[in-house]
Tab-separated table of C-alpha atoms in Angstrom:
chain	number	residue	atom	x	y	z
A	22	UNK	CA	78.693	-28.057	50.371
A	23	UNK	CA	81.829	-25.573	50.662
A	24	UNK	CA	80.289	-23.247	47.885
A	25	UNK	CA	77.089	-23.778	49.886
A	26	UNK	CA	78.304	-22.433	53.116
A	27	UNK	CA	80.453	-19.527	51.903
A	28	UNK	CA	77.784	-18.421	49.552
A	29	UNK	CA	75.715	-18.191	52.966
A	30	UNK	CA	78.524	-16.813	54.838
A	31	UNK	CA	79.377	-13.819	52.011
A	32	UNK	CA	75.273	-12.985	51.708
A	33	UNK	CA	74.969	-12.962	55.227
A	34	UNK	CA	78.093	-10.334	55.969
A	35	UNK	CA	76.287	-8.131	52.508
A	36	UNK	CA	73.322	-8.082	54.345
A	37	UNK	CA	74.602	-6.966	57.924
A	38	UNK	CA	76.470	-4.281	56.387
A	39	UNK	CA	73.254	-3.427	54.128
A	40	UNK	CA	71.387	-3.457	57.162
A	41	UNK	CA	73.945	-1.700	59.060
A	42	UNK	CA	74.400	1.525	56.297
A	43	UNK	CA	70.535	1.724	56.055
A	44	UNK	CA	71.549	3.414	59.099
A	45	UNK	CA	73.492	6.175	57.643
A	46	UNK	CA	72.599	9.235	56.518
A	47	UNK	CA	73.349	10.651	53.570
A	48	UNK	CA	76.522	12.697	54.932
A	49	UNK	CA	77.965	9.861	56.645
A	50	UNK	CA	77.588	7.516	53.494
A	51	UNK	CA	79.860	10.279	51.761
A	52	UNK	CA	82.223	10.091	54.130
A	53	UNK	CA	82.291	5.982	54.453
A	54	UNK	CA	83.125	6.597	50.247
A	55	UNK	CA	85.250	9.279	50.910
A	56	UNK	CA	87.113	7.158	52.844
A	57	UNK	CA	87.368	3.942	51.518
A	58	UNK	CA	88.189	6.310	47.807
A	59	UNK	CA	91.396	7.329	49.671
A	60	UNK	CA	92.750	4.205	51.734
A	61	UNK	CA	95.608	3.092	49.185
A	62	UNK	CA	96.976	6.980	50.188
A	63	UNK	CA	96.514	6.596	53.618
A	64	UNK	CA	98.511	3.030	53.439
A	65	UNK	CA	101.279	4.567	51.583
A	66	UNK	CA	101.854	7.233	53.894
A	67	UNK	CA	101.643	4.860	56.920
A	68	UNK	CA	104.612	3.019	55.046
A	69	UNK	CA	106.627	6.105	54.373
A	70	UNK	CA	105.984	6.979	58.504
A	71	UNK	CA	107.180	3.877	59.645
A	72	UNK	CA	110.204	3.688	57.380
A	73	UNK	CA	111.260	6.912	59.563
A	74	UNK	CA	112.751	5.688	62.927
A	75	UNK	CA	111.573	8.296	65.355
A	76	UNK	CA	112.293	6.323	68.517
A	77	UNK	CA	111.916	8.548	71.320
A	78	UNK	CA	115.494	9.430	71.891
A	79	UNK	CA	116.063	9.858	68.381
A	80	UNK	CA	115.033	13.516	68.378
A	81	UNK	CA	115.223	14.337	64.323
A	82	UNK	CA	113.567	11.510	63.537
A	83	UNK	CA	110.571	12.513	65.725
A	84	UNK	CA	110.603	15.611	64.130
A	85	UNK	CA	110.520	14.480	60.290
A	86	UNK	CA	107.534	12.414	61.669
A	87	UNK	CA	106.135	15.566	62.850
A	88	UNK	CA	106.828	17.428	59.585
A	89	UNK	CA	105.260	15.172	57.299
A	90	UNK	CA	102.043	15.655	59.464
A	91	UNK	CA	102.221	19.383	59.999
A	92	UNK	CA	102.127	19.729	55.970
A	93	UNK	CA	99.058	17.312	55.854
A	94	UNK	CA	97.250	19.077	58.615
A	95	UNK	CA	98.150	22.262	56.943
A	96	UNK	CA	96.444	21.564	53.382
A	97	UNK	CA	93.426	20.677	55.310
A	98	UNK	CA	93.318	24.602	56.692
A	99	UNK	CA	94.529	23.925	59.635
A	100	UNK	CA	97.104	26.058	61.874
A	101	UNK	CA	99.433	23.180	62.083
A	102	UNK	CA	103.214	23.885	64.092
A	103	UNK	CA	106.043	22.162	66.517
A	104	UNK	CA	106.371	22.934	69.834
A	105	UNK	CA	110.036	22.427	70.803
A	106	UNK	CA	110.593	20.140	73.666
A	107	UNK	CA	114.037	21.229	74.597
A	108	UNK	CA	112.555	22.400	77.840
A	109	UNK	CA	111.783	18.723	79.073
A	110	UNK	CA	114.654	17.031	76.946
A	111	UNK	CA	112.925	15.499	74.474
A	112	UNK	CA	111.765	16.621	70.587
A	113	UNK	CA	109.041	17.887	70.516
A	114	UNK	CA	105.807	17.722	69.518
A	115	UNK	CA	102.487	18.635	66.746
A	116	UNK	CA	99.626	20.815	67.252
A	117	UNK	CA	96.916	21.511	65.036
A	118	UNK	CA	93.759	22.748	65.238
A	119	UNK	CA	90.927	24.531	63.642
A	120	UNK	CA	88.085	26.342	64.825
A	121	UNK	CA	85.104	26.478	62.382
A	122	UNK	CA	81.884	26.393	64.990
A	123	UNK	CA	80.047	26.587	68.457
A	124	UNK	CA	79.608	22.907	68.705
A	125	UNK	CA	81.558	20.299	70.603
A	126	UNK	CA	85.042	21.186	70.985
A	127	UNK	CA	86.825	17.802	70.083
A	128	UNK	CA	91.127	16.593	70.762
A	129	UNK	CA	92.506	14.290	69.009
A	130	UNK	CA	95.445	12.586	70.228
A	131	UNK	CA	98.307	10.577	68.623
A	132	UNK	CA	101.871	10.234	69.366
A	133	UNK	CA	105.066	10.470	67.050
A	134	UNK	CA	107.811	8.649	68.770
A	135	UNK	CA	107.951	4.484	69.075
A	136	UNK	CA	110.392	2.253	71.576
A	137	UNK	CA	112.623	1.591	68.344
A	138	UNK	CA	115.564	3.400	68.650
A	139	UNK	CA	118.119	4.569	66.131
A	140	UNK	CA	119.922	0.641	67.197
A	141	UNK	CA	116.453	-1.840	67.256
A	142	UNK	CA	116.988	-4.077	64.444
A	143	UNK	CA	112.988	-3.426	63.834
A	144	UNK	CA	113.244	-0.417	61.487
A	145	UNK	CA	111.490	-0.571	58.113
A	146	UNK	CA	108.254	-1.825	56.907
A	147	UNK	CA	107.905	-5.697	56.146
A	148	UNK	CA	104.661	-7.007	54.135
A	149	UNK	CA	102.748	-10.401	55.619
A	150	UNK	CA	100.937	-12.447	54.555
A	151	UNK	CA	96.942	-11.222	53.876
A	152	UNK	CA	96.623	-7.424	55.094
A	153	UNK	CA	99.208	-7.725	58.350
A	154	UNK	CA	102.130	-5.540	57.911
A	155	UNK	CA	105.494	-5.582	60.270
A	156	UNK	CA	107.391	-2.545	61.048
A	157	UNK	CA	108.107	-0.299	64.649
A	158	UNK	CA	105.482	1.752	65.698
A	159	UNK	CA	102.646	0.540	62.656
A	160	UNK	CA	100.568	0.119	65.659
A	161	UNK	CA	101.319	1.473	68.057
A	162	UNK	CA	100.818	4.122	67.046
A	163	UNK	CA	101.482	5.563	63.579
A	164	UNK	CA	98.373	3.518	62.416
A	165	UNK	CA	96.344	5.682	64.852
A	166	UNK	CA	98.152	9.490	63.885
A	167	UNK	CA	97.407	8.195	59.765
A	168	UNK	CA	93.674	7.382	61.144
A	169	UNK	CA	93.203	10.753	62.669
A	170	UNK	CA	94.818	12.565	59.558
A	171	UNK	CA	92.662	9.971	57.629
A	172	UNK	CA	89.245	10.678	59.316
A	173	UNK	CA	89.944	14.770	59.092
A	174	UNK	CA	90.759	14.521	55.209
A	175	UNK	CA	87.319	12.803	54.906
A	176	UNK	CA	85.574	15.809	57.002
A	177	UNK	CA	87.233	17.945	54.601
A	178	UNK	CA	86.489	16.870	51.441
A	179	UNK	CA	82.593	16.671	52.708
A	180	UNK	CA	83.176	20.367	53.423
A	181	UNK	CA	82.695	19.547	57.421
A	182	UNK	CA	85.801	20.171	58.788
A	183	UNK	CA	85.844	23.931	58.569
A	184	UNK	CA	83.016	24.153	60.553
A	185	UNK	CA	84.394	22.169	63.045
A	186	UNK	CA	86.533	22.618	66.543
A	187	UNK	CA	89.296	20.155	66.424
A	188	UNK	CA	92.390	19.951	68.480
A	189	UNK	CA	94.934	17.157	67.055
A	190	UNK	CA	98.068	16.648	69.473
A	191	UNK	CA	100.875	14.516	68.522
A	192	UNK	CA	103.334	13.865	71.391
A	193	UNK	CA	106.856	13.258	70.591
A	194	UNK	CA	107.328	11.807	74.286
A	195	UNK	CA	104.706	8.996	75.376
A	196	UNK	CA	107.346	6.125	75.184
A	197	UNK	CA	109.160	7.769	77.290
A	198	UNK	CA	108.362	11.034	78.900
A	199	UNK	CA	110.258	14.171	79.418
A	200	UNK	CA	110.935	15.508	82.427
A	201	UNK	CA	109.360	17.596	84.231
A	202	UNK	CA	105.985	16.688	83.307
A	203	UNK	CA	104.328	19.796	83.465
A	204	UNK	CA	106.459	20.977	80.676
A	205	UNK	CA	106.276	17.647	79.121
A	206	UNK	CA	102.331	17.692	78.775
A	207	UNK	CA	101.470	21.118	78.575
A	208	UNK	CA	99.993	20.659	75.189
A	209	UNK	CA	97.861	17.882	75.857
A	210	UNK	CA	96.791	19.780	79.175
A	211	UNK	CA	96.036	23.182	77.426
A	212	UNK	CA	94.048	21.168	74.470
A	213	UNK	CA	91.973	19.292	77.228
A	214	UNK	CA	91.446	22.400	79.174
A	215	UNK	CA	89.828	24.229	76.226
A	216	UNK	CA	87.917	20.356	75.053
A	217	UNK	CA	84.563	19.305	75.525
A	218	UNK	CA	85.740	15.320	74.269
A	219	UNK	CA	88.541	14.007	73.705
A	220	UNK	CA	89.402	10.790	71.548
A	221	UNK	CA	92.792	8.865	71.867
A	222	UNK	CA	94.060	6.845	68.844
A	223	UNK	CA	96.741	4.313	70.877
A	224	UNK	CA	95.576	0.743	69.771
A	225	UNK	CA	94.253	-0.101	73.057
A	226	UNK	CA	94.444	-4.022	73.286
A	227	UNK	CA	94.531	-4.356	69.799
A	228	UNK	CA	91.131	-5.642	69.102
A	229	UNK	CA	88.893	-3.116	67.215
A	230	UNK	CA	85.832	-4.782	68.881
A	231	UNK	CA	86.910	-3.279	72.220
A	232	UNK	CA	87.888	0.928	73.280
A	233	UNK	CA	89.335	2.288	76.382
A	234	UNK	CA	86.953	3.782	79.010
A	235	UNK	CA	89.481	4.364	81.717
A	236	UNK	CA	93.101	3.822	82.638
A	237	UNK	CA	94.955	3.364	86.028
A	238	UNK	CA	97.668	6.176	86.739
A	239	UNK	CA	101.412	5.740	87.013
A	240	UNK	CA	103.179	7.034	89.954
A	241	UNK	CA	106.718	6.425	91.695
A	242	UNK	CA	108.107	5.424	95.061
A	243	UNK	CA	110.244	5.183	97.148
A	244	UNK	CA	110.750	3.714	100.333
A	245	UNK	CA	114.375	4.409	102.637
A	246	UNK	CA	115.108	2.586	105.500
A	247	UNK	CA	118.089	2.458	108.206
A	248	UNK	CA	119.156	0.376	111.243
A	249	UNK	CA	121.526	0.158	113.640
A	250	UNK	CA	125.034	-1.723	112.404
A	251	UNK	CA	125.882	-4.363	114.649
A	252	UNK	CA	127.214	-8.043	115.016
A	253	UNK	CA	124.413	-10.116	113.842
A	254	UNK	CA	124.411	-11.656	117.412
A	255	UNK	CA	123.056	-8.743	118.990
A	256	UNK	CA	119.966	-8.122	116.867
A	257	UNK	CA	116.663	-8.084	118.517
A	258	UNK	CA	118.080	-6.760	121.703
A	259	UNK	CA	117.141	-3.345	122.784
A	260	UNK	CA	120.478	-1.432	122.125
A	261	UNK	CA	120.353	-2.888	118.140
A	262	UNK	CA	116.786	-3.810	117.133
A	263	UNK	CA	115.657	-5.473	114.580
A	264	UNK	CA	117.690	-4.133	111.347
A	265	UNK	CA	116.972	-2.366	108.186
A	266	UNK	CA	115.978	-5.418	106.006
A	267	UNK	CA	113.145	-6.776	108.619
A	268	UNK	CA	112.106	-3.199	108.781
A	269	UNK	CA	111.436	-3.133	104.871
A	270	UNK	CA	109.967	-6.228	105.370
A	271	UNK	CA	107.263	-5.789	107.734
A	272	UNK	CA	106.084	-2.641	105.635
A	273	UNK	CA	106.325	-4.558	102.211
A	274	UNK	CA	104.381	-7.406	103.757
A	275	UNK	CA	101.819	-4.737	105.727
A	276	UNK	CA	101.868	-3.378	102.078
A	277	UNK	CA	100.288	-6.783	100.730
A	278	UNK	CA	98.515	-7.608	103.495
A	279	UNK	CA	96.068	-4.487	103.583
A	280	UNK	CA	96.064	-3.353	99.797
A	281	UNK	CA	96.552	-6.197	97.761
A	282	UNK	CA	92.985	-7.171	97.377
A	283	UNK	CA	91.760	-3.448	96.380
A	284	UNK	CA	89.708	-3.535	93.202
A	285	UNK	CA	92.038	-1.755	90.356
A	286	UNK	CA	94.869	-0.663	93.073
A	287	UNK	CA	98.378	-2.611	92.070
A	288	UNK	CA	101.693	-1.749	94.017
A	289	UNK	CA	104.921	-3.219	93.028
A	290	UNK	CA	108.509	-3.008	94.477
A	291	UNK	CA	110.784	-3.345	91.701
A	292	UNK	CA	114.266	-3.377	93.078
A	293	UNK	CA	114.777	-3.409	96.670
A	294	UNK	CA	118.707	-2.865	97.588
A	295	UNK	CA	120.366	-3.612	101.045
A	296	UNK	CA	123.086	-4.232	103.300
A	297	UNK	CA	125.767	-2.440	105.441
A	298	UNK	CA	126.569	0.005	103.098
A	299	UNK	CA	124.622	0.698	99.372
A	300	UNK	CA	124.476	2.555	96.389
A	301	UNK	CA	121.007	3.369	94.527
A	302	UNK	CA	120.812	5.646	91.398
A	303	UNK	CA	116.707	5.573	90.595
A	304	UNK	CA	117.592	7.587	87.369
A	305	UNK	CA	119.442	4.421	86.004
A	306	UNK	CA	117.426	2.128	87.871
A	307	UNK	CA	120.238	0.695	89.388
A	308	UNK	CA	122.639	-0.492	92.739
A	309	UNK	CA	125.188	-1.661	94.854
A	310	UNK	CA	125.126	-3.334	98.053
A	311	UNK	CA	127.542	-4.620	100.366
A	312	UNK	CA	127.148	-6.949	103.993
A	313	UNK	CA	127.894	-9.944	105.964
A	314	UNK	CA	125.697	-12.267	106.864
A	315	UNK	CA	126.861	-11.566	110.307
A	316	UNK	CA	125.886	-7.983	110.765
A	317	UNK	CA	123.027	-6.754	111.284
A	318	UNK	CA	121.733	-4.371	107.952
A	319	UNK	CA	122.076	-0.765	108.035
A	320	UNK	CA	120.586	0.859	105.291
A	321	UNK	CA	117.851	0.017	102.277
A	322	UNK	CA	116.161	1.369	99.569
A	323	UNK	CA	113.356	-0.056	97.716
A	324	UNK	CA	111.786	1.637	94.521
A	325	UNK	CA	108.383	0.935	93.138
A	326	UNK	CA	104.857	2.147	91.401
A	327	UNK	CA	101.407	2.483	92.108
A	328	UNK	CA	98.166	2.227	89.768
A	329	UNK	CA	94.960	3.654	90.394
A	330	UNK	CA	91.846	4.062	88.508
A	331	UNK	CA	90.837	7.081	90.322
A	332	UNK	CA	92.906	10.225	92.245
A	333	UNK	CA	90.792	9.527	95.462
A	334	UNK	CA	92.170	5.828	94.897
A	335	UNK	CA	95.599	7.072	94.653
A	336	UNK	CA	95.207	9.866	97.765
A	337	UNK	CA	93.811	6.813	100.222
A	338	UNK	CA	96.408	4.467	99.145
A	339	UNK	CA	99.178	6.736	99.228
A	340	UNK	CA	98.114	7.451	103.354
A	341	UNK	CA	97.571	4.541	104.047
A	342	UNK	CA	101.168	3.366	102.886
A	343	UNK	CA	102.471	6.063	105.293
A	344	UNK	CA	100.668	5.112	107.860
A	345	UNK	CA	102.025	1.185	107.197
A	346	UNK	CA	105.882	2.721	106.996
A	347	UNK	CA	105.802	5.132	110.340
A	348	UNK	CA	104.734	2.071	112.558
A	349	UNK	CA	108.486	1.017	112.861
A	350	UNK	CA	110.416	-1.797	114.648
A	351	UNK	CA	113.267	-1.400	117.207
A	352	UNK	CA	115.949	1.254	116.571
A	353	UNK	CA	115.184	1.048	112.650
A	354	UNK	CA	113.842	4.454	110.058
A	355	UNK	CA	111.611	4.498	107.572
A	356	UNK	CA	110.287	6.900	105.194
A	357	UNK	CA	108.725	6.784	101.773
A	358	UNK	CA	108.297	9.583	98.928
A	359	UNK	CA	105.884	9.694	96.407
A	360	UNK	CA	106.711	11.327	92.774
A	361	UNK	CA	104.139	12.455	90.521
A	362	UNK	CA	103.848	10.661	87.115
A	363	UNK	CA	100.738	9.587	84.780
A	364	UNK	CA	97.541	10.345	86.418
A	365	UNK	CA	94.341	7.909	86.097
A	366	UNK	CA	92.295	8.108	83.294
A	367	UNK	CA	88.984	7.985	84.990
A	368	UNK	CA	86.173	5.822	85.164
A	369	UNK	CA	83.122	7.958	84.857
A	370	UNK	CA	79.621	7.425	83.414
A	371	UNK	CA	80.283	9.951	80.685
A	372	UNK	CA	83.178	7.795	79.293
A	373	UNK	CA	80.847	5.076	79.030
A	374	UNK	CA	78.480	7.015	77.293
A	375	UNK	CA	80.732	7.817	74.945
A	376	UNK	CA	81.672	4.669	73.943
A	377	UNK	CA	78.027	3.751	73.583
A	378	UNK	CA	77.431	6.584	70.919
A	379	UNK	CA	80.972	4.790	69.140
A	380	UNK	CA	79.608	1.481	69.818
A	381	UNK	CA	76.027	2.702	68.038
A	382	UNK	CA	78.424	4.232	65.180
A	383	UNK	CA	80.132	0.653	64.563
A	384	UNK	CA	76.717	-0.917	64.212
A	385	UNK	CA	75.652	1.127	62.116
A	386	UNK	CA	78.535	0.868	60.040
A	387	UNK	CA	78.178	-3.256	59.885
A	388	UNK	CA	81.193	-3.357	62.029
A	389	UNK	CA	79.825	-5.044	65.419
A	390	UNK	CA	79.260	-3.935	69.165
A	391	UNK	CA	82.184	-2.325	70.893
A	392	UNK	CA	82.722	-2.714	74.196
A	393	UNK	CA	85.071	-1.385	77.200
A	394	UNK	CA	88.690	-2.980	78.011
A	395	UNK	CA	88.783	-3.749	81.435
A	396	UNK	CA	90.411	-0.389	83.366
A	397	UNK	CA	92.948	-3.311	85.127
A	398	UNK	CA	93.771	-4.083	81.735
A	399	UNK	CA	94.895	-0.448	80.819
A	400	UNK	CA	98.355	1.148	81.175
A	401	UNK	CA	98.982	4.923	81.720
A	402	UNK	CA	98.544	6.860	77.944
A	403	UNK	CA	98.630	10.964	76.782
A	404	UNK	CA	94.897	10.533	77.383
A	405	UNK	CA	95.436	10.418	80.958
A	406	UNK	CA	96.360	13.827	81.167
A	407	UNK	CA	93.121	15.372	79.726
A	408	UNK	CA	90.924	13.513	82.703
A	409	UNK	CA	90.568	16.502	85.109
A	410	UNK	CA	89.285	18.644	82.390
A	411	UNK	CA	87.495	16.865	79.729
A	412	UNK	CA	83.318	15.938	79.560
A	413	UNK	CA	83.742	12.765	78.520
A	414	UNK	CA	86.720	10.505	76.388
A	415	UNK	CA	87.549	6.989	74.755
A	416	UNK	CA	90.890	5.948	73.824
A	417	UNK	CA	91.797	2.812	72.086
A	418	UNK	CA	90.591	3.578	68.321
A	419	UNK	CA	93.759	3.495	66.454
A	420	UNK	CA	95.027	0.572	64.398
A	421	UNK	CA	94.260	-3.522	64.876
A	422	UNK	CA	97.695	-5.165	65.938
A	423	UNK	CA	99.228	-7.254	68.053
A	424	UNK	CA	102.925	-7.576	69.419
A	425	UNK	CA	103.441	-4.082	70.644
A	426	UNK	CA	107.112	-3.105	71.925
A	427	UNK	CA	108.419	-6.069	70.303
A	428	UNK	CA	110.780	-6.812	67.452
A	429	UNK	CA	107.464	-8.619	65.491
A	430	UNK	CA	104.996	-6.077	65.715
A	431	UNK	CA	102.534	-5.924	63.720
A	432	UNK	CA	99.830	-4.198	62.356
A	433	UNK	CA	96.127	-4.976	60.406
A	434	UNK	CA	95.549	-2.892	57.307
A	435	UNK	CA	92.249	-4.530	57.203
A	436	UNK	CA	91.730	-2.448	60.104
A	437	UNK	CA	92.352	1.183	58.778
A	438	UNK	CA	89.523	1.916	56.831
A	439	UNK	CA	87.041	0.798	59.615
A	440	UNK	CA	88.689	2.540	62.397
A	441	UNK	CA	88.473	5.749	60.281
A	442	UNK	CA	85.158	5.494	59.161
A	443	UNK	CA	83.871	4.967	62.694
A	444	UNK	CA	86.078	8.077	63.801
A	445	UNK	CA	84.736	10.201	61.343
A	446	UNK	CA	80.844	9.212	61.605
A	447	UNK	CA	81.448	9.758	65.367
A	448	UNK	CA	82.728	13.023	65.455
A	449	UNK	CA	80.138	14.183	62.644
A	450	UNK	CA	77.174	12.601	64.870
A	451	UNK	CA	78.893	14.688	68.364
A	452	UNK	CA	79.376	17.769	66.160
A	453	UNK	CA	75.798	17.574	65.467
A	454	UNK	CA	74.187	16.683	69.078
């Protein structure tokens, strides 16, 4: 009965992916071969990648990340260099492109630098069981830049990628930007500007049945607040008032109270500091406080974020918090500042079409339906940055994993191959449209 079942089980997956190549033409059936001919290569240099901490801060290591894939990019004909990132304290990042063509104008976007510094016990590449593989950054994302190299090798041994447009940028900073961001994402911003898609390779959830149609924005605040300093016996009269700490109160609970239940909108104070006298550095993301329980606050500071799925969400919300704050008790200050930081990637109907054609790609492939993460699901990412200027984008096609920013995670090799053959089918059927 066991041989029964799998016999049923292994004819019925042939015949799905029969069924689903039938779809192919002959160029993209090339290309699935083409692939699949070179995966053992594109596994070993996704092992010698990993095996090269480039946490963020750990600026030559970012670079010999970077130089492994400028010299790949470069013996595909591609102008292939570093950008130096001195300017917003960080390494640096890749940029290559090529333009072969007056079709679609396509960026590709990676990122070279992981959350495993130089002193994470996660540094080097550890074999599991079946095709899972352990190491810092295998997912997230040096699975997705080896895709992306992956997927352009198989263009150019078709002969296709000459004739393309293709923009690849590799960030050495999305684990942790530099500052200021302008600097910081100029690349990404000047790639989108001159884009007509663009295609992110982060692992999204994980899951290669699912791709990222939108992501909220990341954005800062801060929120100040004084009183009046006086025996605790006094407050609420008309000479004291009602003290700094109810003052920050009644805004963070107005704060809940009107915006909480907003579709995609979350708001959260992280560290709130208070008393008679305090300290708050927001670079270190830390305090000091001192006070009695029997005087009456004089000063607070409370430091927080906002994510939106859209810049009108972010504009309303952001008014409607000062609006909230300049309503203030008795003989108390408030203000609150807003800092620029990841903007949304947004939900349009473009995006979804996108991931329609990729989802039509998959199918075709015998890989399944793909459909969208949900936006509230969906932190800030590089692709963010290429909203305002792009046609239409997905993000979330890099490597199957799970684990991310831990010490166990890990990544699907299984996953490789498929991710690269639907990345390189897609861009050959946009290239063509």
């Amino acid at each position: 009965m066991y041989f029964y079942k799998l016999t049923i089980y292994v004819l019925l997956f042939f015949f799905l992916n029969i069924s689903g190549f039938a779809q192919l033409s002959k160029v993209e059936k090339k290309l699935v071969k083409l692939i699949d001919e070179e995966n053992d290569t594109a596994i070993s240099l996704l092992k010698e990648v990993v095996n090269i901490n480039s946490g963020t801060m750990n600026f030559k290591g970012v670079r010999e990340v970077g130089q492994v894939f400028i010299e790949k990019f470069e013996a595909l004909g591609m102008e292939a260099y570093w950008q130096d990132g001195s300017a917003f304290n960080r390494s640096g990042h890749v940029v290559a492109k090529i333009e072969g063509g007056t079709g679609k104008k396509i960026m590709m976007i990676g990122h070279l630098d992981t959350v495993f510094e130089k002193d994470s016990p996660n540094q080097e590449w550890i074999p599991l069981e079946g095709n899972m593989v352990k190491g810092p950054g295998v997912a997230d994302m040096k699975g997705g830049n080896v895709i992306i190299l992956q997927t352009l090798t198989a263009l150019h041994k078709q002969g296709l990628l000459s004739k393309l447009n293709i923009t690849v940028v590799l960030t050495g900073d999305e684990e942790k930007s530099g500052r200021p961001l302008d600097l910081s994402k100029k690349a990404l911003v000047d790639a989108a500007k001159w884009a007509d898609i663009a295609l992110g390779f982060e692992n999204g959830d994980g899951n290669p049945s699912t791709a990222v149609v939108a992501r909220r924005s990341s954005s800062d605040w801060i929120l100040n607040v004084s009183g009046k300093a006086s025996h605790s016996s006094q407050i609420f009269k008309p000479q004291v008032g009602a003290g700094a700490i109810n003052e920050a109160s009644r805004i963070l609970h107005q704060f809940y109270e009107q915006l909480s239940s907003e579709k995609y909108l979350t708001f959260n104070p992280g560290v709130i500091v208070g008393g008679t006298t305090i300290t708050h550095d927001t670079n270190l993301n830390s305090g000091t406080a001192f006070g009695k329980d029997n005087v009456v606050s004089k000063e607070l500071s409370v430091a927080g974020d906002i994510r939106c799925i859209s810049v009108e969400q972010l504009q309303k919300t952001q008014k409607a918090m000062k609006t909230i704050v300049a309503n203030h008790l008795p003989q108390t200050n408030a203000t609150i500042t807003f800092s620029g930081g990841y903007p949304p990637f947004s939900l349009t109907d473009s995006n979804y079409e996108l991931l329609e054609k990729f989802s039509q790609v998959s199918q075709d492939l015998g890989f399944g339906k793909v459909n969208p993460v949900d936006p509230g699901d969906a932190g800030a990412a590089d692709i963010s940055f290429t909203s305002e200027y792009i046609d239409m984008g997905l993000d979330g096609l890099g490597l199957g994993g799970s684990h991310g920013h831990t010490i166990d995670e890990t990544g699907d090799l299984s996953t490789l191959p498929m991710q690269t053959k639907r990345a390189a089918v897609l861009i050959y059927r946009l290239t063509k449209d």
